[in-house]
Short mmCIF file of C-alpha atoms in Angstrom, two decimals:
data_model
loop_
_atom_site.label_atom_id
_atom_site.label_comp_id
_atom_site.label_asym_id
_atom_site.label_seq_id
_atom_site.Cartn_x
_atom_site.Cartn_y
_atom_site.Cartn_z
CA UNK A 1 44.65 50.34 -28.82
CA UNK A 2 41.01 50.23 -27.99
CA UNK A 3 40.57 52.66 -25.46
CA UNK A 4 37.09 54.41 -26.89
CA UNK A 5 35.65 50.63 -26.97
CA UNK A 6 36.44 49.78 -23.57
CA UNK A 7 35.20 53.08 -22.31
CA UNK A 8 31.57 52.30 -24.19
CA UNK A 9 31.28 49.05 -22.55
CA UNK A 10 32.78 51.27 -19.22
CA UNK A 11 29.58 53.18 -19.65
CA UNK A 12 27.30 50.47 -20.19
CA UNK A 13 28.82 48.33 -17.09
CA UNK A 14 27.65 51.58 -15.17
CA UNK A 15 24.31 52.10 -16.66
CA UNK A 16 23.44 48.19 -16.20
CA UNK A 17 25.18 47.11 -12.99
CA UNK A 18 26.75 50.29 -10.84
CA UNK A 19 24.50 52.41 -8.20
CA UNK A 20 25.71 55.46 -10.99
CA UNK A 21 22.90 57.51 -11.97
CA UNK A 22 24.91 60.73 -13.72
CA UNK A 23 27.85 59.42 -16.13
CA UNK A 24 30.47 62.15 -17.75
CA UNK A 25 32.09 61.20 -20.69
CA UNK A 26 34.52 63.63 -22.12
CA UNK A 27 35.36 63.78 -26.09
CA UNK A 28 37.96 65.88 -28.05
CA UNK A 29 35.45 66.81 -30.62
CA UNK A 30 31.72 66.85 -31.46
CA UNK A 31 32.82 64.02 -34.16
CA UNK A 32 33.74 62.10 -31.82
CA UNK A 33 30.53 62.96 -29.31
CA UNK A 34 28.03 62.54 -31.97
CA UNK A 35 29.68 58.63 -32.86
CA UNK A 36 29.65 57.75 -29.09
CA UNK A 37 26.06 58.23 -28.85
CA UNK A 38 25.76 56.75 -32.10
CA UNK A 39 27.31 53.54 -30.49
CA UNK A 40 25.41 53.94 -26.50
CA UNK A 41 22.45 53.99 -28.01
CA UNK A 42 23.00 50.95 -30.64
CA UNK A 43 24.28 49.05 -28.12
CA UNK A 44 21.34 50.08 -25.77
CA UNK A 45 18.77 49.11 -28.31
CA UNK A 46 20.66 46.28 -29.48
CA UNK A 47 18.52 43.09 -29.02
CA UNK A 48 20.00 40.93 -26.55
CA UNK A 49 20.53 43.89 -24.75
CA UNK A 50 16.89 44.53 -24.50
CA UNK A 51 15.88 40.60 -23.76
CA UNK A 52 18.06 40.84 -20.60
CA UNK A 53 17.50 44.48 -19.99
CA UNK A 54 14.81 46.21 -20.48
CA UNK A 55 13.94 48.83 -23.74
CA UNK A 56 15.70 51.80 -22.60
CA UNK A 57 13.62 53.28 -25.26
CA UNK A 58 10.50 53.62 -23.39
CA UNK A 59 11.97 55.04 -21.05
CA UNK A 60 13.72 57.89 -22.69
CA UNK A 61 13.09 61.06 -21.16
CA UNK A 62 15.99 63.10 -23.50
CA UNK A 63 18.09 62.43 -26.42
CA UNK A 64 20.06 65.26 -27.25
CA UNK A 65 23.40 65.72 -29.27
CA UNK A 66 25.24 65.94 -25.71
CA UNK A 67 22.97 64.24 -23.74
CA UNK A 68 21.12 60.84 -22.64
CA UNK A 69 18.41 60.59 -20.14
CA UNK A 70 16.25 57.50 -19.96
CA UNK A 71 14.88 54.98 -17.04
CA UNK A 72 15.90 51.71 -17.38
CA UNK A 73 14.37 48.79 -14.74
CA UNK A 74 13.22 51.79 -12.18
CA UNK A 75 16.91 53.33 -12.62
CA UNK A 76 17.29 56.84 -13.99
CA UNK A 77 20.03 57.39 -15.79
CA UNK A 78 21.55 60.72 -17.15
CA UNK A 79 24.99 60.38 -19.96
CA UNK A 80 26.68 63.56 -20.37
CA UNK A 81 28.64 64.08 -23.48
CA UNK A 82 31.17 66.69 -23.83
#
């Protein structure tokens, strides 16, 4: 029923509190890619999400179609989409 919701929150429970630096997340089509970022990144910037966390923001290094790469609290962090 809500698989693709649990899987964002699934991504951020590894960006935020696993040892996980490089995170795959497979799609069936660039649609469906391009609204998954859509939704890490609102989440990300989202702002009690940067009150407890950090801006990940600051600390983007690349923001691509297919991919994520930012440091957030010292971590860096690398989302594949494909």
């Amino acid at each position: 029923f809500v698989k693709t919701t649990f899987l964002k929150y699934v991504v951020l429970y590894a960006v935020f509190f696993s040892h996980k630096q490089f995170i795959l997340v497979i799609c069936a089509n660039d649609s469906l890619v391009k609204n998954f970022i859509a939704d890490i990144t609102f989440f990300l910037s989202s702002p009690n999400m940067v009150a407890i966390f950090g801006n990940w923001g600051i600390g983007s290094i690349k923001s691509t179609q297919t991919e994520l790469e930012f440091t957030i609290n010292g971590k860096f962090i690398k989302i594949r989409f494909s």
